[in-house]
């Protein structure tokens, strides 16, 4: 009998996250003959996703669907995950490298006494079928390939680096509801008091196919509205350089770089960003880089596929209009 | 209140990476306190200033990491512990060593960085919390402590979540939590006299088996260098139109 890999899938804004399909693809690449993939869904109302995830080439879908799990709380979520892991006895557990994945995966690894390889961007097998997992160091200034010395294995997968597993027509995998009793509230030491959904309906930076990013050249918080209009037209996420965040133009949640987030979109549009090495680390694996900057000597032009030397406040609105026409 | 801070010494984020003989070259590199850990140190000192107590900074790493711990002492931490042992290799081992040390202390608050800017795996702090049986709140942008409880705001992919947690607990620091202070000259002088301990596995009651690596590096490489592309000519309107055309026809990205 082969091994079982468990993929922990996530929903967001009423649908399955793209990274969950990509994580299933990563798990498929890890498979040898006889191995199986199961999916896990944890949350409130997540049963609704079971059919779709069950048609991605997985054998079984484990679900913990409970009203107490409407907000993410590691102390409430972890027992649900542990119950599924207990049931599935996986040899490896795959998560997206998301806020939830980054939070639950190390906790599970500690519980299992397991190794974890985080933020994986590619997975190959050597001649013996053993996994070779590649991940960035220094936010992408270097890459290392690692192996597991033993099982179980815990992996988190970086968004936008694996093709999404396809949802096929036809029969879905069997769905198994796993019993779950939320920890009684006196036993629960963590209470989620409030969630302010600033990012509701927006595309997560790390998952976005297009990122419009601003630096010090954007000059103010109001200046970012010019970038947001372009992002709206493109269905893009807005990001920022450390300089723009430090200057208070936008929230640190938007920061791209070695401190901040690493993004690998199809198109990265850098507006008024000079291209400090710590920023380049966070975005230079984007497929196409576009730079708009007044200074023709700005280092960002050295990594850009297409560069426009000019005033972003003039160029970006024109670009917004051109994209509108092209995408109409 | 007993505050503990998990720290790592990392390359300065402005450093280029050079691979030499299958490893990252360290010659002439400027080392700093991992930027996220700096927020954690600052937060611990601020909480101590508000509520009293002691701040102990702890690092697992090579002997050069002592310098990062001394920086934290100069900022205002009270004691430092360096766990230096070549047998500790991956996040599993690091977290086991930290948990062995912290498990023997009376911790009220443990702080760490959200992740380290070198490896970026973001595992150790959460693993330590679990091994110690402590609740944790990751990626914290605000922390208020009162009467054995803490209210923390955390950044979750742009959303802000507010959590209340019973102490003892572990928190990881995100940017925006505070503005770390620079060590003052008197601070640097005082740091030299503060308690500094160096421990190995034996001191922690651990064996090589207890920290045996679960994962190992197979190879290390640099990404292919990007080549500069082209600058678009013409007036702004022409440049904008040309860019959209290139994205559609040449790059096939639209």
XYZ file of C-alpha atoms in Angstrom:
582
model
C 0.000 0.000 0.000
C 1.231 3.484 -0.827
C 1.411 6.604 1.255
C -1.374 9.043 1.992
C -0.831 12.774 1.546
C -3.218 15.186 3.185
C -3.791 18.596 1.595
C -5.313 21.202 3.891
C -7.522 23.364 1.649
C -8.821 26.818 2.494
C -11.757 28.966 1.507
C -11.812 32.732 1.263
C -14.666 35.055 0.368
C -17.002 32.128 -0.311
C -14.761 30.098 -2.606
C -11.781 27.810 -2.493
C -8.474 29.611 -2.644
C -6.371 29.268 -5.764
C -3.410 28.186 -3.619
C -5.375 25.136 -2.467
C -5.580 23.832 -6.038
C -1.879 24.585 -6.454
C -1.098 22.688 -3.246
C -2.975 19.648 -4.572
C -0.799 19.866 -7.690
C 2.329 19.911 -5.512
C 1.089 16.829 -3.650
C 0.398 15.102 -6.989
C 3.974 15.772 -8.066
C 5.088 14.038 -4.882
C 3.085 10.887 -5.650
C 4.510 7.513 -6.568
C 2.447 4.564 -7.752
C -0.015 3.578 -5.088
C 0.086 6.891 -3.178
C -3.179 8.668 -2.475
C -4.214 12.224 -1.783
C -6.871 13.260 0.689
C -8.101 16.806 1.241
C -9.067 18.465 4.523
C -11.577 21.281 4.916
C -11.894 23.073 8.245
C -14.196 26.001 9.015
C -17.797 27.121 9.116
C -19.758 26.258 5.987
C -16.808 24.564 4.279
C -18.858 21.476 3.378
C -19.944 23.523 0.374
C -16.401 23.168 -1.060
C -16.223 19.383 -0.666
C -17.679 18.573 -4.101
C -15.282 20.831 -5.987
C -12.139 19.765 -4.123
C -13.298 16.149 -4.450
C -13.127 16.399 -8.240
C -9.454 17.449 -8.291
C -8.113 13.925 -8.264
C -8.253 13.352 -4.534
C -9.490 10.084 -3.019
C -11.238 11.414 0.016
C -12.318 14.703 1.552
C -12.311 15.061 5.321
C -14.510 17.852 6.615
C -14.869 19.567 9.964
C -17.681 22.050 9.466
C -18.637 23.805 12.680
C -20.170 27.168 13.601
C -17.426 27.700 16.205
C -14.875 27.761 13.399
C -16.262 30.807 11.596
C -13.215 32.830 12.649
C -9.688 31.478 12.578
C -8.417 30.711 16.065
C -5.426 28.382 16.239
C -6.623 26.874 19.490
C -10.006 25.957 18.012
C -8.725 24.983 14.555
C -5.879 22.811 15.708
C -8.009 20.111 17.396
C -10.065 19.924 14.193
C -6.900 19.427 12.143
C -5.576 16.919 14.661
C -8.841 14.947 14.436
C -8.518 14.753 10.650
C -4.838 13.788 10.863
C -5.789 11.096 13.348
C -8.369 9.745 10.934
C -6.287 9.963 7.769
C -2.893 8.953 9.258
C -1.081 10.845 6.510
C 2.597 10.369 5.691
C 2.782 13.967 4.586
C 0.625 17.024 5.155
C 0.610 19.894 2.649
C -0.577 23.429 3.401
C -0.621 26.626 1.371
C 1.974 29.076 2.687
C -0.864 31.399 3.758
C -1.699 33.139 7.036
C -3.525 29.991 8.191
C -1.000 27.537 6.732
C 1.946 29.372 8.277
C 0.148 29.259 11.620
C -1.077 25.652 11.661
C 1.740 23.817 9.879
C 4.519 24.396 12.462
C 2.084 23.598 15.254
C 1.227 20.289 13.601
C 4.902 19.585 12.871
C 5.704 20.145 16.557
C 2.849 17.873 17.582
C 4.037 15.100 15.242
C 7.736 15.597 15.980
C 8.029 16.108 12.247
C 10.207 18.109 9.935
C 8.693 20.918 7.924
C 9.886 22.418 4.676
C 8.283 25.830 4.264
C 7.424 28.005 1.305
C 8.184 25.414 -1.349
C 8.348 26.660 -4.947
C 9.098 23.368 -6.683
C 8.996 19.675 -5.927
C 10.847 17.030 -7.888
C 11.811 13.436 -7.285
C 15.291 11.967 -7.518
C 16.041 8.604 -9.176
C 14.876 6.765 -6.077
C 11.594 8.652 -5.943
C 12.676 10.701 -2.915
C 11.466 14.298 -2.827
C 13.640 17.272 -3.598
C 11.911 20.412 -2.386
C 13.196 23.815 -3.429
C 12.538 26.936 -1.405
C 13.833 30.504 -1.321
C 16.428 31.826 1.119
C 16.871 35.545 1.833
C 13.459 36.046 0.179
C 14.754 34.679 -3.120
C 18.336 35.966 -3.286
C 19.236 32.255 -3.140
C 17.426 28.920 -3.304
C 17.992 25.726 -1.381
C 16.810 22.219 -2.146
C 15.983 20.121 0.903
C 15.033 16.544 1.673
C 13.112 14.979 4.495
C 15.147 12.612 6.656
C 12.022 10.892 7.891
C 8.219 10.891 7.792
C 5.752 12.266 8.538
C 6.585 15.336 6.499
C 4.989 18.778 6.660
C 5.168 21.081 3.641
C 3.885 24.572 2.952
C 3.546 25.614 -0.679
C 4.109 29.135 -1.928
C 1.185 30.560 -3.939
C 1.623 31.154 -7.691
C 4.412 28.591 -8.214
C 2.536 25.384 -9.085
C -0.110 25.070 -11.765
C -3.567 24.625 -10.250
C -4.969 21.088 -10.131
C -7.890 20.876 -12.507
C -11.448 20.206 -11.443
C -12.749 17.336 -13.555
C -16.343 16.536 -14.472
C -17.804 13.390 -13.010
C -17.783 11.600 -9.737
C -16.412 13.372 -6.697
C -14.379 11.733 -3.944
C -16.089 10.381 -0.901
C -16.703 13.009 1.766
C -16.234 12.132 5.396
C -17.449 14.421 8.160
C -15.021 14.139 11.072
C -16.534 14.566 14.545
C -15.322 17.666 16.340
C -16.145 19.138 19.706
C -14.826 22.693 20.108
C -12.710 23.164 23.234
C -14.932 24.367 26.069
C -14.501 28.107 26.531
C -12.893 27.984 29.997
C -10.312 25.639 28.421
C -9.815 27.924 25.466
C -7.170 30.494 26.267
C -7.523 32.443 23.044
C -10.639 34.397 22.120
C -11.061 36.130 18.779
C -12.695 39.438 19.711
C -12.917 41.203 16.393
C -11.978 40.796 12.753
C -11.726 43.867 10.556
C -11.949 42.617 6.991
C -9.857 45.289 5.297
C -8.890 42.780 2.642
C -12.402 41.457 2.000
C -13.100 40.960 -1.683
C -9.532 41.971 -2.506
C -7.016 39.640 -4.048
C -4.329 38.505 -1.661
C -0.943 39.918 -2.617
C 0.866 36.590 -2.669
C -1.852 34.961 -4.794
C -2.381 37.844 -7.227
C -1.583 37.279 -10.907
C -0.862 40.969 -11.351
C 0.641 43.298 -8.739
C 0.706 47.100 -9.021
C 3.269 48.364 -6.576
C 4.272 51.829 -5.397
C 7.357 53.317 -3.799
C 8.481 56.630 -2.395
C 7.805 58.167 -5.775
C 4.067 57.839 -5.101
C 4.627 60.617 -2.545
C 1.490 60.198 -0.386
C -1.370 57.946 0.672
C -3.568 59.806 -1.847
C -1.006 59.039 -4.533
C -1.760 55.344 -4.094
C -5.308 55.940 -5.380
C -3.817 56.337 -8.857
C -2.308 52.854 -8.470
C -5.532 51.431 -7.060
C -7.480 52.552 -10.115
C -5.027 50.715 -12.363
C -5.215 47.656 -10.087
C -9.040 47.701 -10.270
C -8.971 47.639 -14.058
C -6.469 44.757 -14.074
C -7.977 42.774 -11.202
C -4.597 43.235 -9.545
C -3.434 43.543 -5.945
C -1.671 46.678 -4.728
C 1.738 46.370 -3.078
C 4.377 48.769 -1.848
C 8.072 49.154 -1.172
C 9.505 49.479 2.303
C 10.133 53.161 1.604
C 6.442 53.806 0.936
C 5.389 51.884 4.067
C 7.968 53.590 6.294
C 6.780 56.949 4.979
C 3.242 56.025 6.083
C 1.705 56.012 2.582
C 0.252 52.561 3.164
C -0.085 49.667 5.550
C 2.852 47.347 6.263
C 0.602 44.473 5.142
C 1.309 45.659 1.575
C 5.090 45.650 1.868
C 6.985 43.589 -0.687
C 10.606 42.677 -0.072
C 12.899 40.748 2.189
C 11.050 42.303 5.080
C 7.442 41.994 3.987
C 6.028 39.639 1.414
C 7.513 37.822 -1.535
C 5.376 37.819 -4.661
C 5.673 35.899 -7.914
C 2.899 37.220 -10.163
C 2.635 37.045 -13.938
C 3.010 40.817 -14.185
C 4.615 43.157 -11.654
C 4.211 46.876 -12.249
C 6.656 48.933 -10.150
C 5.654 52.595 -9.942
C 8.056 55.090 -8.399
C 10.154 52.286 -6.910
C 13.919 52.722 -7.175
C 14.669 49.017 -6.677
C 16.693 48.575 -3.485
C 18.169 45.087 -3.179
C 15.822 44.222 -0.317
C 12.821 45.067 -2.534
C 14.184 43.213 -5.576
C 14.467 40.074 -3.430
C 10.714 40.152 -2.959
C 9.624 40.473 -6.573
C 12.345 39.534 -9.033
C 10.825 36.111 -9.743
C 7.755 37.743 -11.268
C 7.314 36.624 -14.876
C 7.175 40.108 -16.387
C 8.427 43.207 -14.619
C 7.390 46.680 -15.699
C 9.066 49.725 -14.188
C 7.830 53.291 -14.272
C 10.270 55.753 -12.745
C 11.443 59.311 -13.299
C 15.080 58.387 -12.759
C 16.545 56.550 -15.753
C 19.403 55.350 -13.497
C 17.047 53.635 -11.008
C 18.239 50.033 -10.375
C 14.695 48.750 -10.969
C 15.295 49.203 -14.736
C 18.086 46.604 -14.552
C 15.547 43.855 -13.805
C 12.574 45.249 -15.737
C 11.423 43.689 -18.991
C 9.762 46.941 -19.996
C 10.668 50.339 -18.629
C 9.077 53.739 -18.932
C 11.128 56.722 -17.817
C 8.548 59.267 -16.779
C 6.243 60.703 -14.163
C 4.034 57.943 -12.782
C 1.218 60.433 -12.173
C 1.155 61.075 -15.898
C 1.910 57.559 -17.136
C -0.246 55.420 -14.815
C -3.600 57.093 -15.647
C -2.794 56.804 -19.374
C -1.896 53.162 -18.849
C -5.152 52.611 -16.964
C -7.082 53.924 -19.976
C -5.090 51.770 -22.404
C -5.708 48.615 -20.347
C -9.400 49.472 -20.122
C -9.553 49.594 -23.926
C -7.478 46.440 -24.361
C -9.504 44.404 -21.872
C -12.938 45.671 -22.968
C 6.703 39.820 34.611
C 9.189 37.451 33.004
C 9.586 38.266 29.349
C 11.625 36.118 26.970
C 12.573 37.015 23.431
C 13.600 34.475 20.782
C 16.245 35.985 18.554
C 18.271 35.188 15.483
C 21.224 36.939 13.956
C 20.805 37.397 10.210
C 22.512 39.021 7.228
C 21.692 42.682 6.760
C 18.902 42.848 4.152
C 21.120 44.996 1.893
C 23.650 42.169 1.563
C 24.105 40.305 -1.694
C 24.335 36.540 -1.427
C 27.457 34.755 -2.638
C 27.581 30.953 -2.795
C 31.034 29.466 -2.207
C 31.817 25.787 -1.873
C 28.144 24.872 -1.559
C 27.463 27.320 1.267
C 26.521 30.972 1.621
C 29.760 32.938 2.058
C 29.917 34.984 5.261
C 33.176 36.869 4.648
C 32.771 40.578 5.166
C 29.018 40.296 5.606
C 27.264 42.709 7.936
C 25.190 40.837 10.499
C 22.186 42.346 12.245
C 19.448 41.349 14.639
C 16.752 39.783 12.446
C 14.505 42.835 11.760
C 11.358 41.102 13.022
C 13.151 40.033 16.198
C 14.157 43.646 16.743
C 10.456 44.530 17.039
C 10.101 41.666 19.524
C 13.007 42.930 21.647
C 11.644 46.477 21.597
C 8.177 45.269 22.582
C 9.525 43.218 25.477
C 11.483 46.228 26.777
C 8.409 48.473 26.478
C 6.239 45.955 28.341
C 8.898 45.715 31.047
C 9.003 49.512 31.321
C 5.214 49.507 31.767
C 4.744 46.486 34.020
C 8.158 45.774 35.558
C 10.017 42.499 35.323
C 12.966 41.211 33.361
C 13.686 40.652 29.695
C 15.812 37.658 28.739
C 16.920 37.312 25.127
C 17.645 33.816 23.838
C 19.244 32.703 20.599
C 20.192 29.392 19.052
C 23.056 29.894 16.664
C 26.792 30.089 16.089
C 29.038 32.032 18.460
C 28.866 35.134 16.260
C 25.194 35.437 17.318
C 26.492 36.718 20.681
C 26.837 40.109 19.030
C 23.104 40.251 18.265
C 22.307 39.316 21.847
C 24.652 42.089 23.068
C 22.776 44.556 20.871
C 19.537 43.514 22.586
C 21.196 43.947 25.989
C 22.329 47.406 24.939
C 18.750 48.238 23.903
C 17.616 47.369 27.427
C 17.215 43.612 27.788
C 18.496 42.310 31.124
C 19.984 38.905 30.406
C 21.116 36.908 27.406
C 21.381 33.209 26.687
C 23.171 31.793 23.668
C 22.516 28.170 22.856
C 25.419 27.224 20.585
C 25.742 23.590 19.590
C 26.682 22.201 16.200
C 24.375 19.248 16.675
C 21.326 21.506 16.331
C 20.569 21.729 12.616
C 16.982 22.376 11.534
C 13.847 24.069 12.890
C 12.901 20.884 14.706
C 16.169 20.910 16.648
C 16.168 24.664 17.277
C 12.644 24.558 18.683
C 13.425 21.555 20.864
C 16.455 23.349 22.336
C 14.506 26.559 22.956
C 11.620 24.659 24.516
C 14.023 22.779 26.789
C 15.473 26.072 28.001
C 12.162 27.961 28.306
C 10.393 25.000 29.870
C 12.665 25.356 32.888
C 11.874 29.079 33.262
C 8.776 30.769 34.605
C 7.663 32.570 31.433
C 4.831 35.067 31.347
C 5.385 36.329 27.829
C 7.509 34.905 25.025
C 8.100 37.098 21.995
C 9.735 36.317 18.684
C 9.853 37.619 15.148
C 7.204 36.759 12.559
C 9.941 35.050 10.532
C 13.650 35.423 9.933
C 14.751 37.260 6.817
C 17.363 34.595 5.977
C 15.635 31.213 6.010
C 12.144 32.700 6.172
C 10.585 29.405 7.201
C 8.585 30.960 10.039
C 8.435 27.766 12.072
C 10.438 28.070 15.253
C 8.315 30.390 17.399
C 5.047 28.549 16.705
C 6.738 25.189 17.302
C 8.099 26.463 20.630
C 4.639 27.638 21.697
C 3.205 24.226 20.938
C 6.009 22.345 22.701
C 5.503 24.519 25.797
C 1.720 24.163 25.625
C 1.313 27.929 25.278
C -1.294 29.700 23.160
C 0.250 31.855 20.451
C -0.714 34.853 18.389
C 1.356 35.329 15.237
C 2.101 38.480 13.260
C 1.166 40.913 16.018
C 0.938 44.655 15.274
C -0.296 45.760 18.726
C 0.041 44.235 22.162
C -1.594 45.315 25.408
C -1.059 43.395 28.606
C -3.222 43.728 31.683
C -3.857 41.494 34.657
C -2.632 38.191 33.286
C -4.267 38.701 29.914
C -3.128 40.194 26.647
C -5.081 41.779 23.833
C -3.237 41.519 20.558
C -3.982 42.791 17.098
C -2.600 40.678 14.311
C -2.208 41.124 10.591
C -3.724 38.252 8.634
C -3.170 38.914 4.943
C -4.309 42.501 5.281
C -7.187 41.839 7.678
C -6.809 42.904 11.287
C -7.824 40.360 13.908
C -8.078 41.226 17.590
C -7.474 38.358 19.984
C -7.539 38.131 23.726
C -5.302 35.523 25.248
C -4.526 34.307 28.772
C -0.871 34.504 29.807
C 1.537 32.836 29.607
C 1.494 33.101 25.831
C 3.772 33.542 22.852
C 3.551 36.345 20.294
C 5.397 36.921 17.034
C 6.094 40.475 15.954
C 5.056 41.971 12.629
C 6.199 45.298 11.216
C 4.268 48.205 12.643
C 4.298 46.810 16.195
C 6.706 49.523 17.300
C 9.736 51.554 16.301
C 12.810 49.806 17.730
C 15.189 52.084 19.635
C 18.872 52.383 18.892
C 21.194 51.235 21.662
C 22.463 54.280 23.576
C 26.117 54.686 24.492
C 25.401 54.159 28.235
C 23.277 51.191 27.162
C 26.202 49.687 25.296
C 28.470 50.207 28.332
C 25.929 48.638 30.697
C 25.395 45.677 28.373
C 28.951 44.543 28.973
C 28.149 43.858 32.632
C 24.818 42.108 32.130
C 24.528 38.332 32.657
C 25.386 36.398 29.520
C 25.242 32.615 29.498
C 26.264 30.186 26.833
C 24.662 26.747 26.859
C 25.038 23.518 24.920
C 22.768 20.514 24.554
C 24.210 18.872 27.671
C 23.322 21.919 29.792
C 19.739 21.631 28.547
C 19.527 17.932 29.368
C 19.181 17.064 25.689
C 20.959 14.426 23.650
C 21.940 14.480 19.995
C 18.951 12.223 19.326
C 16.555 14.774 20.827
C 17.477 17.313 18.171
C 18.206 14.962 15.240
C 17.404 16.883 12.061
C 14.169 15.987 10.276
C 15.217 17.755 7.083
C 18.558 18.438 5.412
C 19.872 20.663 2.650
C 20.694 18.881 -0.571
C 21.962 21.814 -2.612
C 22.131 25.575 -2.768
C 21.919 27.811 -5.816
C 21.511 31.368 -6.958
C 18.561 32.365 -9.145
C 19.315 33.151 -12.781
C 20.076 36.848 -13.171
C 17.430 38.905 -14.871
C 18.493 40.862 -17.871
C 17.489 44.449 -18.328
C 14.755 44.711 -20.925
C 14.033 47.768 -22.971
C 12.996 51.300 -22.312
C 9.954 52.398 -24.281
C 10.378 55.503 -26.383
C 7.901 58.215 -27.289
C 5.571 60.537 -25.421
C 3.711 59.216 -22.347
C 0.544 58.341 -24.301
C 2.607 56.497 -26.915
C 4.590 54.667 -24.239
C 1.405 53.539 -22.483
C -0.121 52.257 -25.745
C 3.128 50.527 -26.707
C 3.397 48.806 -23.312
C -0.112 47.371 -23.559
C 0.606 46.196 -27.114
C 3.842 44.489 -26.017
C 2.153 42.773 -23.094
C -0.527 41.433 -25.403
C 1.453 40.551 -28.536
C 5.017 39.919 -27.350
C 4.710 38.753 -23.734
C 1.279 37.121 -24.262
C 0.389 38.217 -20.756
C -3.042 39.742 -21.300
